[in-house]
Amino acid sequence: MFKSALLTCALTAVGSLAGISGLAVAPVSAQTDAKPQPELRKILSTPSPAESIQAPMAAKLADRLGQVWFESAEPACRTSRSLDRAAYQKLARTMLVAVGDHMRQLAASAQDGPKADAAFAAQAGKGAIPELRRLSAEPVVKEFLVQMRSRSAVEQTQTYLENIERALLLNRVEIKGHANPLASGDSDLQEEIEKATSAPLDYADANKGKAMDRFLELLIIAERTLAETSNRDELLQWGPGKLMVVLEGPLKANCIMKP
């Protein structure tokens, strides 16, 4: 029973590490003026939006969004600009990556790296960061992290997709349908996603041991300390509607929004 609870908490922690909604801890690349990021995030890195979109299930979600946008675009405008389904699938992938980058930049700005690392060491014990780094290199844990990155790729893409659709709804952009299976009620696709993201839990459960158990314990503490040291006031000022700065130009150029 303890093991199941530990695994559930750890997977919830990794899911939190991948998103912005509550914790703002996803890593950001190629930022010259970014704040110092926690060592924890360097060890527990999640895939970039561009990497995430390459996962088969994430790509499927992107293609669904492209199809919805193709059907929502004004037909005469779409024809005049020779925009076919492939063009909208490409647009969907581009926008998912752009929105993901936007959200991750906000996440990084809300995180105090040194404070997070100090809080983690205080809760997990002296030398906990080197221990976490050492454990992450253990073969059994390393494979778990590989599988968790695959899981995060899908979960992150779904988060970006949900926020795109919320942004368009808030701005009263007329869209014919939903790509997000939770919004569309597509239980078959949601079940497919859950099946695709269940591998890490099965793997961890089949590879119980001292290294895995300790790593999962540290993972839960890492999630908690990263949450506690985030600037929640800054995060609460953000909402999906602010994504329109990313979405508006491309959607107008592709006949989804009126000029």
PDB file of C-alpha atoms in Angstrom:
ATOM      1  CA  MET A   1       0.000   0.000   0.000  1.00  0.00           C
ATOM      2  CA  PHE A   2       2.846   2.370   0.888  1.00  0.00           C
ATOM      3  CA  LYS A   3       4.528   1.637  -2.408  1.00  0.00           C
ATOM      4  CA  SER A   4       1.413   2.430  -4.423  1.00  0.00           C
ATOM      5  CA  ALA A   5       0.930   5.679  -2.536  1.00  0.00           C
ATOM      6  CA  LEU A   6       4.577   6.604  -3.066  1.00  0.00           C
ATOM      7  CA  LEU A   7       4.382   5.924  -6.793  1.00  0.00           C
ATOM      8  CA  THR A   8       1.181   7.890  -7.136  1.00  0.00           C
ATOM      9  CA  CYS A   9       2.651  10.878  -5.305  1.00  0.00           C
ATOM     10  CA  ALA A  10       5.853  10.715  -7.341  1.00  0.00           C
ATOM     11  CA  LEU A  11       4.036  10.613 -10.667  1.00  0.00           C
ATOM     12  CA  THR A  12       1.880  13.522  -9.556  1.00  0.00           C
ATOM     13  CA  ALA A  13       5.064  15.370  -8.676  1.00  0.00           C
ATOM     14  CA  VAL A  14       6.578  14.790 -12.111  1.00  0.00           C
ATOM     15  CA  GLY A  15       3.342  15.898 -13.729  1.00  0.00           C
ATOM     16  CA  SER A  16       3.565  19.086 -11.693  1.00  0.00           C
ATOM     17  CA  LEU A  17       7.167  19.570 -12.754  1.00  0.00           C
ATOM     18  CA  ALA A  18       6.016  19.565 -16.369  1.00  0.00           C
ATOM     19  CA  GLY A  19       3.368  22.248 -16.084  1.00  0.00           C
ATOM     20  CA  ILE A  20       2.822  25.862 -15.204  1.00  0.00           C
ATOM     21  CA  SER A  21      -0.631  25.716 -13.645  1.00  0.00           C
ATOM     22  CA  GLY A  22       0.459  25.400 -10.055  1.00  0.00           C
ATOM     23  CA  LEU A  23       4.203  25.227  -9.822  1.00  0.00           C
ATOM     24  CA  ALA A  24       5.978  26.873 -12.750  1.00  0.00           C
ATOM     25  CA  VAL A  25       9.009  24.636 -12.854  1.00  0.00           C
ATOM     26  CA  ALA A  26       9.491  23.606 -16.479  1.00  0.00           C
ATOM     27  CA  PRO A  27      12.986  24.394 -17.771  1.00  0.00           C
ATOM     28  CA  VAL A  28      13.621  27.090 -20.335  1.00  0.00           C
ATOM     29  CA  SER A  29      16.381  26.975 -22.916  1.00  0.00           C
ATOM     30  CA  ALA A  30      18.226  29.633 -24.885  1.00  0.00           C
ATOM     31  CA  GLN A  31      17.538  32.517 -22.495  1.00  0.00           C
ATOM     32  CA  THR A  32      20.510  34.757 -21.919  1.00  0.00           C
ATOM     33  CA  ASP A  33      18.778  36.881 -19.271  1.00  0.00           C
ATOM     34  CA  ALA A  34      16.996  34.091 -17.379  1.00  0.00           C
ATOM     35  CA  LYS A  35      17.230  33.889 -13.597  1.00  0.00           C
ATOM     36  CA  PRO A  36      19.530  31.226 -12.124  1.00  0.00           C
ATOM     37  CA  GLN A  37      17.522  28.027 -12.245  1.00  0.00           C
ATOM     38  CA  PRO A  38      17.433  25.406  -9.478  1.00  0.00           C
ATOM     39  CA  GLU A  39      19.864  22.541  -9.701  1.00  0.00           C
ATOM     40  CA  LEU A  40      16.778  20.406  -9.115  1.00  0.00           C
ATOM     41  CA  ARG A  41      15.422  21.386 -12.509  1.00  0.00           C
ATOM     42  CA  LYS A  42      18.672  20.541 -14.222  1.00  0.00           C
ATOM     43  CA  ILE A  43      18.458  17.035 -12.788  1.00  0.00           C
ATOM     44  CA  LEU A  44      14.702  16.617 -13.297  1.00  0.00           C
ATOM     45  CA  SER A  45      14.455  18.268 -16.697  1.00  0.00           C
ATOM     46  CA  THR A  46      11.346  17.943 -18.830  1.00  0.00           C
ATOM     47  CA  PRO A  47      11.317  17.965 -22.649  1.00  0.00           C
ATOM     48  CA  SER A  48      11.086  21.246 -24.519  1.00  0.00           C
ATOM     49  CA  PRO A  49       7.867  21.984 -26.441  1.00  0.00           C
ATOM     50  CA  ALA A  50       9.678  21.267 -29.710  1.00  0.00           C
ATOM     51  CA  GLU A  51      10.846  17.913 -28.355  1.00  0.00           C
ATOM     52  CA  SER A  52       7.450  17.126 -26.845  1.00  0.00           C
ATOM     53  CA  ILE A  53       5.605  17.552 -30.135  1.00  0.00           C
ATOM     54  CA  GLN A  54       7.648  14.704 -31.625  1.00  0.00           C
ATOM     55  CA  ALA A  55       6.039  12.137 -29.309  1.00  0.00           C
ATOM     56  CA  PRO A  56       3.490  10.075 -31.304  1.00  0.00           C
ATOM     57  CA  MET A  57       0.542  10.883 -29.037  1.00  0.00           C
ATOM     58  CA  ALA A  58       1.505  14.559 -28.841  1.00  0.00           C
ATOM     59  CA  ALA A  59       1.730  14.672 -32.632  1.00  0.00           C
ATOM     60  CA  LYS A  60      -1.736  13.132 -32.802  1.00  0.00           C
ATOM     61  CA  LEU A  61      -3.111  15.902 -30.594  1.00  0.00           C
ATOM     62  CA  ALA A  62      -1.427  18.496 -32.807  1.00  0.00           C
ATOM     63  CA  ASP A  63      -2.969  16.962 -35.924  1.00  0.00           C
ATOM     64  CA  ARG A  64      -6.405  17.066 -34.282  1.00  0.00           C
ATOM     65  CA  LEU A  65      -5.918  20.754 -33.573  1.00  0.00           C
ATOM     66  CA  GLY A  66      -4.858  21.313 -37.173  1.00  0.00           C
ATOM     67  CA  GLN A  67      -8.017  19.566 -38.392  1.00  0.00           C
ATOM     68  CA  VAL A  68     -10.247  21.686 -36.134  1.00  0.00           C
ATOM     69  CA  TRP A  69      -8.567  24.855 -37.388  1.00  0.00           C
ATOM     70  CA  PHE A  70      -8.879  23.751 -41.021  1.00  0.00           C
ATOM     71  CA  GLU A  71     -12.605  23.256 -40.555  1.00  0.00           C
ATOM     72  CA  SER A  72     -12.940  26.563 -38.671  1.00  0.00           C
ATOM     73  CA  ALA A  73     -11.076  28.725 -41.202  1.00  0.00           C
ATOM     74  CA  GLU A  74     -13.163  30.940 -43.488  1.00  0.00           C
ATOM     75  CA  PRO A  75     -13.456  28.863 -46.708  1.00  0.00           C
ATOM     76  CA  ALA A  76     -13.033  31.649 -49.275  1.00  0.00           C
ATOM     77  CA  CYS A  77     -10.030  33.085 -47.423  1.00  0.00           C
ATOM     78  CA  ARG A  78      -8.518  29.614 -47.071  1.00  0.00           C
ATOM     79  CA  THR A  79      -8.934  28.917 -50.777  1.00  0.00           C
ATOM     80  CA  SER A  80      -7.513  32.268 -51.834  1.00  0.00           C
ATOM     81  CA  ARG A  81      -4.367  31.556 -49.850  1.00  0.00           C
ATOM     82  CA  SER A  82      -4.090  27.915 -50.984  1.00  0.00           C
ATOM     83  CA  LEU A  83      -4.186  26.591 -47.419  1.00  0.00           C
ATOM     84  CA  ASP A  84      -4.757  22.850 -47.188  1.00  0.00           C
ATOM     85  CA  ARG A  85      -5.011  20.481 -44.221  1.00  0.00           C
ATOM     86  CA  ALA A  86      -1.239  20.028 -44.149  1.00  0.00           C
ATOM     87  CA  ALA A  87      -0.810  23.786 -43.733  1.00  0.00           C
ATOM     88  CA  TYR A  88      -3.067  23.765 -40.668  1.00  0.00           C
ATOM     89  CA  GLN A  89      -1.334  20.754 -39.182  1.00  0.00           C
ATOM     90  CA  LYS A  90       1.958  22.618 -39.540  1.00  0.00           C
ATOM     91  CA  LEU A  91       0.377  25.724 -38.009  1.00  0.00           C
ATOM     92  CA  ALA A  92      -0.950  23.722 -35.059  1.00  0.00           C
ATOM     93  CA  ARG A  93       2.479  22.300 -34.288  1.00  0.00           C
ATOM     94  CA  THR A  94       4.085  25.722 -34.599  1.00  0.00           C
ATOM     95  CA  MET A  95       1.532  27.287 -32.245  1.00  0.00           C
ATOM     96  CA  LEU A  96       1.788  24.503 -29.668  1.00  0.00           C
ATOM     97  CA  VAL A  97       5.549  24.998 -29.529  1.00  0.00           C
ATOM     98  CA  ALA A  98       5.235  28.795 -29.392  1.00  0.00           C
ATOM     99  CA  VAL A  99       2.656  28.650 -26.611  1.00  0.00           C
ATOM    100  CA  GLY A 100       4.773  26.140 -24.718  1.00  0.00           C
ATOM    101  CA  ASP A 101       7.820  28.392 -24.958  1.00  0.00           C
ATOM    102  CA  HIS A 102       5.756  31.359 -23.773  1.00  0.00           C
ATOM    103  CA  MET A 103       4.477  29.459 -20.744  1.00  0.00           C
ATOM    104  CA  ARG A 104       7.920  28.121 -19.864  1.00  0.00           C
ATOM    105  CA  GLN A 105       9.445  31.595 -19.961  1.00  0.00           C
ATOM    106  CA  LEU A 106       6.843  32.752 -17.459  1.00  0.00           C
ATOM    107  CA  ALA A 107       7.572  29.679 -15.365  1.00  0.00           C
ATOM    108  CA  ALA A 108      11.280  30.434 -15.229  1.00  0.00           C
ATOM    109  CA  SER A 109      10.700  34.066 -14.275  1.00  0.00           C
ATOM    110  CA  ALA A 110       8.607  32.976 -11.285  1.00  0.00           C
ATOM    111  CA  GLN A 111      11.215  30.595  -9.877  1.00  0.00           C
ATOM    112  CA  ASP A 112      13.933  31.443  -7.347  1.00  0.00           C
ATOM    113  CA  GLY A 113      16.631  28.865  -8.054  1.00  0.00           C
ATOM    114  CA  PRO A 114      18.929  29.278  -5.040  1.00  0.00           C
ATOM    115  CA  LYS A 115      15.953  29.483  -2.676  1.00  0.00           C
ATOM    116  CA  ALA A 116      14.474  26.296  -4.124  1.00  0.00           C
ATOM    117  CA  ASP A 117      17.734  24.367  -3.803  1.00  0.00           C
ATOM    118  CA  ALA A 118      18.215  25.572  -0.217  1.00  0.00           C
ATOM    119  CA  ALA A 119      14.661  24.589   0.713  1.00  0.00           C
ATOM    120  CA  PHE A 120      15.134  21.154  -0.836  1.00  0.00           C
ATOM    121  CA  ALA A 121      18.339  20.560   1.127  1.00  0.00           C
ATOM    122  CA  ALA A 122      16.633  21.715   4.325  1.00  0.00           C
ATOM    123  CA  GLN A 123      13.756  19.264   3.862  1.00  0.00           C
ATOM    124  CA  ALA A 124      15.567  16.307   2.306  1.00  0.00           C
ATOM    125  CA  GLY A 125      18.809  16.519   4.255  1.00  0.00           C
ATOM    126  CA  LYS A 126      22.336  17.791   3.730  1.00  0.00           C
ATOM    127  CA  GLY A 127      23.776  16.490   0.488  1.00  0.00           C
ATOM    128  CA  ALA A 128      20.338  15.738  -0.961  1.00  0.00           C
ATOM    129  CA  ILE A 129      21.039  17.421  -4.303  1.00  0.00           C
ATOM    130  CA  PRO A 130      24.202  15.380  -4.979  1.00  0.00           C
ATOM    131  CA  GLU A 131      22.283  12.304  -3.827  1.00  0.00           C
ATOM    132  CA  LEU A 132      19.466  13.071  -6.256  1.00  0.00           C
ATOM    133  CA  ARG A 133      21.993  13.536  -9.060  1.00  0.00           C
ATOM    134  CA  ARG A 134      23.722  10.261  -8.172  1.00  0.00           C
ATOM    135  CA  LEU A 135      20.464   8.343  -8.007  1.00  0.00           C
ATOM    136  CA  SER A 136      19.338   9.757 -11.358  1.00  0.00           C
ATOM    137  CA  ALA A 137      22.405   8.114 -12.917  1.00  0.00           C
ATOM    138  CA  GLU A 138      21.534   4.678 -11.525  1.00  0.00           C
ATOM    139  CA  PRO A 139      20.445   2.472 -14.471  1.00  0.00           C
ATOM    140  CA  VAL A 140      17.032   1.634 -13.023  1.00  0.00           C
ATOM    141  CA  VAL A 141      16.271   5.287 -12.213  1.00  0.00           C
ATOM    142  CA  LYS A 142      17.744   6.520 -15.467  1.00  0.00           C
ATOM    143  CA  GLU A 143      15.316   4.338 -17.429  1.00  0.00           C
ATOM    144  CA  PHE A 144      12.453   5.578 -15.254  1.00  0.00           C
ATOM    145  CA  LEU A 145      13.386   9.169 -16.115  1.00  0.00           C
ATOM    146  CA  VAL A 146      13.493   8.328 -19.823  1.00  0.00           C
ATOM    147  CA  GLN A 147       9.962   6.983 -19.587  1.00  0.00           C
ATOM    148  CA  MET A 148       8.868   9.976 -17.531  1.00  0.00           C
ATOM    149  CA  ARG A 149      10.144  12.336 -20.241  1.00  0.00           C
ATOM    150  CA  SER A 150       7.964  10.500 -22.753  1.00  0.00           C
ATOM    151  CA  ARG A 151       5.000  10.840 -20.405  1.00  0.00           C
ATOM    152  CA  SER A 152       5.741  14.531 -19.822  1.00  0.00           C
ATOM    153  CA  ALA A 153       5.921  15.178 -23.560  1.00  0.00           C
ATOM    154  CA  VAL A 154       2.305  14.115 -23.966  1.00  0.00           C
ATOM    155  CA  GLU A 155       1.057  15.794 -20.787  1.00  0.00           C
ATOM    156  CA  GLN A 156       2.779  19.069 -21.620  1.00  0.00           C
ATOM    157  CA  THR A 157       1.383  19.122 -25.150  1.00  0.00           C
ATOM    158  CA  GLN A 158      -2.090  18.488 -23.779  1.00  0.00           C
ATOM    159  CA  THR A 159      -1.625  21.380 -21.324  1.00  0.00           C
ATOM    160  CA  TYR A 160      -0.592  23.730 -24.147  1.00  0.00           C
ATOM    161  CA  LEU A 161      -3.554  22.553 -26.208  1.00  0.00           C
ATOM    162  CA  GLU A 162      -6.014  23.128 -23.360  1.00  0.00           C
ATOM    163  CA  ASN A 163      -4.721  26.662 -22.832  1.00  0.00           C
ATOM    164  CA  ILE A 164      -4.892  27.496 -26.539  1.00  0.00           C
ATOM    165  CA  GLU A 165      -8.526  26.441 -26.689  1.00  0.00           C
ATOM    166  CA  ARG A 166      -9.330  28.340 -23.500  1.00  0.00           C
ATOM    167  CA  ALA A 167      -7.649  31.470 -24.895  1.00  0.00           C
ATOM    168  CA  LEU A 168      -9.740  31.307 -28.068  1.00  0.00           C
ATOM    169  CA  LEU A 169     -12.906  30.731 -26.052  1.00  0.00           C
ATOM    170  CA  LEU A 170     -12.177  33.705 -23.789  1.00  0.00           C
ATOM    171  CA  ASN A 171     -11.619  35.892 -26.840  1.00  0.00           C
ATOM    172  CA  ARG A 172     -14.801  34.619 -28.510  1.00  0.00           C
ATOM    173  CA  VAL A 173     -13.000  33.188 -31.510  1.00  0.00           C
ATOM    174  CA  GLU A 174     -15.467  30.927 -33.309  1.00  0.00           C
ATOM    175  CA  ILE A 175     -13.981  27.450 -33.547  1.00  0.00           C
ATOM    176  CA  LYS A 176     -15.828  24.402 -34.850  1.00  0.00           C
ATOM    177  CA  GLY A 177     -15.170  21.737 -32.272  1.00  0.00           C
ATOM    178  CA  HIS A 178     -12.418  20.864 -29.813  1.00  0.00           C
ATOM    179  CA  ALA A 179      -9.108  19.084 -30.303  1.00  0.00           C
ATOM    180  CA  ASN A 180      -8.711  18.501 -26.573  1.00  0.00           C
ATOM    181  CA  PRO A 181     -10.310  15.101 -25.845  1.00  0.00           C
ATOM    182  CA  LEU A 182     -11.410  16.233 -22.382  1.00  0.00           C
ATOM    183  CA  ALA A 183     -13.392  19.105 -23.909  1.00  0.00           C
ATOM    184  CA  SER A 184     -14.731  17.076 -26.828  1.00  0.00           C
ATOM    185  CA  GLY A 185     -15.728  14.106 -24.674  1.00  0.00           C
ATOM    186  CA  ASP A 186     -13.580  11.739 -26.714  1.00  0.00           C
ATOM    187  CA  SER A 187     -13.199   9.029 -24.092  1.00  0.00           C
ATOM    188  CA  ASP A 188     -11.483   6.663 -26.524  1.00  0.00           C
ATOM    189  CA  LEU A 189      -8.659   9.120 -27.205  1.00  0.00           C
ATOM    190  CA  GLN A 190      -8.375  10.012 -23.532  1.00  0.00           C
ATOM    191  CA  GLU A 191      -8.064   6.333 -22.706  1.00  0.00           C
ATOM    192  CA  GLU A 192      -5.410   6.020 -25.411  1.00  0.00           C
ATOM    193  CA  ILE A 193      -3.483   8.896 -23.820  1.00  0.00           C
ATOM    194  CA  GLU A 194      -3.750   7.357 -20.360  1.00  0.00           C
ATOM    195  CA  LYS A 195      -2.479   4.051 -21.706  1.00  0.00           C
ATOM    196  CA  ALA A 196       0.452   5.762 -23.434  1.00  0.00           C
ATOM    197  CA  THR A 197       1.432   7.581 -20.239  1.00  0.00           C
ATOM    198  CA  SER A 198       1.099   4.662 -17.831  1.00  0.00           C
ATOM    199  CA  ALA A 199       4.444   3.034 -18.666  1.00  0.00           C
ATOM    200  CA  PRO A 200       6.498   4.808 -15.938  1.00  0.00           C
ATOM    201  CA  LEU A 201       4.152   3.633 -13.190  1.00  0.00           C
ATOM    202  CA  ASP A 202       4.332   0.053 -14.442  1.00  0.00           C
ATOM    203  CA  TYR A 203       8.110   0.258 -14.734  1.00  0.00           C
ATOM    204  CA  ALA A 204       8.631   1.705 -11.250  1.00  0.00           C
ATOM    205  CA  ASP A 205       6.277  -0.836  -9.735  1.00  0.00           C
ATOM    206  CA  ALA A 206       8.220  -3.656 -11.389  1.00  0.00           C
ATOM    207  CA  ASN A 207      11.596  -2.261 -10.278  1.00  0.00           C
ATOM    208  CA  LYS A 208      11.101  -1.657  -6.589  1.00  0.00           C
ATOM    209  CA  GLY A 209      14.274  -1.270  -4.613  1.00  0.00           C
ATOM    210  CA  LYS A 210      16.361   1.007  -2.448  1.00  0.00           C
ATOM    211  CA  ALA A 211      17.499   3.312  -5.257  1.00  0.00           C
ATOM    212  CA  MET A 212      14.055   3.688  -6.800  1.00  0.00           C
ATOM    213  CA  ASP A 213      12.310   4.195  -3.456  1.00  0.00           C
ATOM    214  CA  ARG A 214      14.731   6.873  -2.314  1.00  0.00           C
ATOM    215  CA  PHE A 215      14.596   8.631  -5.666  1.00  0.00           C
ATOM    216  CA  LEU A 216      10.791   8.754  -5.556  1.00  0.00           C
ATOM    217  CA  GLU A 217      10.906  10.160  -2.019  1.00  0.00           C
ATOM    218  CA  LEU A 218      13.303  12.894  -3.116  1.00  0.00           C
ATOM    219  CA  LEU A 219      11.183  13.578  -6.177  1.00  0.00           C
ATOM    220  CA  ILE A 220       8.144  14.300  -4.003  1.00  0.00           C
ATOM    221  CA  ILE A 221      10.177  16.654  -1.803  1.00  0.00           C
ATOM    222  CA  ALA A 222      11.557  18.390  -4.904  1.00  0.00           C
ATOM    223  CA  GLU A 223       8.056  19.047  -6.234  1.00  0.00           C
ATOM    224  CA  ARG A 224       6.961  20.443  -2.900  1.00  0.00           C
ATOM    225  CA  THR A 225       9.926  22.769  -2.460  1.00  0.00           C
ATOM    226  CA  LEU A 226       9.755  24.037  -6.031  1.00  0.00           C
ATOM    227  CA  ALA A 227       6.085  24.832  -5.475  1.00  0.00           C
ATOM    228  CA  GLU A 228       6.709  26.570  -2.176  1.00  0.00           C
ATOM    229  CA  THR A 229       9.490  28.763  -3.585  1.00  0.00           C
ATOM    230  CA  SER A 230       7.635  29.865  -6.749  1.00  0.00           C
ATOM    231  CA  ASN A 231       6.369  33.439  -6.987  1.00  0.00           C
ATOM    232  CA  ARG A 232       2.676  32.613  -6.881  1.00  0.00           C
ATOM    233  CA  ASP A 233       1.637  36.271  -7.081  1.00  0.00           C
ATOM    234  CA  GLU A 234       3.347  36.512 -10.452  1.00  0.00           C
ATOM    235  CA  LEU A 235       1.781  33.277 -11.647  1.00  0.00           C
ATOM    236  CA  LEU A 236      -1.707  34.307 -10.570  1.00  0.00           C
ATOM    237  CA  GLN A 237      -1.478  37.355 -12.828  1.00  0.00           C
ATOM    238  CA  TRP A 238      -1.262  35.053 -15.836  1.00  0.00           C
ATOM    239  CA  GLY A 239      -4.228  33.520 -17.651  1.00  0.00           C
ATOM    240  CA  PRO A 240      -4.877  31.766 -20.981  1.00  0.00           C
ATOM    241  CA  GLY A 241      -6.165  35.015 -22.479  1.00  0.00           C
ATOM    242  CA  LYS A 242      -2.617  36.362 -22.454  1.00  0.00           C
ATOM    243  CA  LEU A 243      -1.680  33.764 -25.067  1.00  0.00           C
ATOM    244  CA  MET A 244      -3.391  35.866 -27.725  1.00  0.00           C
ATOM    245  CA  VAL A 245      -0.172  37.822 -28.146  1.00  0.00           C
ATOM    246  CA  VAL A 246       1.259  34.563 -29.501  1.00  0.00           C
ATOM    247  CA  LEU A 247      -1.820  33.310 -31.346  1.00  0.00           C
ATOM    248  CA  GLU A 248      -3.505  36.324 -32.898  1.00  0.00           C
ATOM    249  CA  GLY A 249      -1.143  37.127 -35.787  1.00  0.00           C
ATOM    250  CA  PRO A 250      -0.761  33.566 -37.124  1.00  0.00           C
ATOM    251  CA  LEU A 251      -4.468  32.779 -36.741  1.00  0.00           C
ATOM    252  CA  LYS A 252      -5.429  35.900 -38.672  1.00  0.00           C
ATOM    253  CA  ALA A 253      -2.882  35.098 -41.355  1.00  0.00           C
ATOM    254  CA  ASN A 254      -4.420  31.642 -41.716  1.00  0.00           C
ATOM    255  CA  CYS A 255      -8.071  32.713 -41.948  1.00  0.00           C
ATOM    256  CA  ILE A 256      -9.109  31.451 -38.506  1.00  0.00           C
ATOM    257  CA  MET A 257      -9.563  34.907 -37.033  1.00  0.00           C
ATOM    258  CA  LYS A 258     -10.866  37.935 -38.895  1.00  0.00           C
ATOM    259  CA  PRO A 259      -8.200  40.536 -39.779  1.00  0.00           C
TER     260      PRO A 259
END
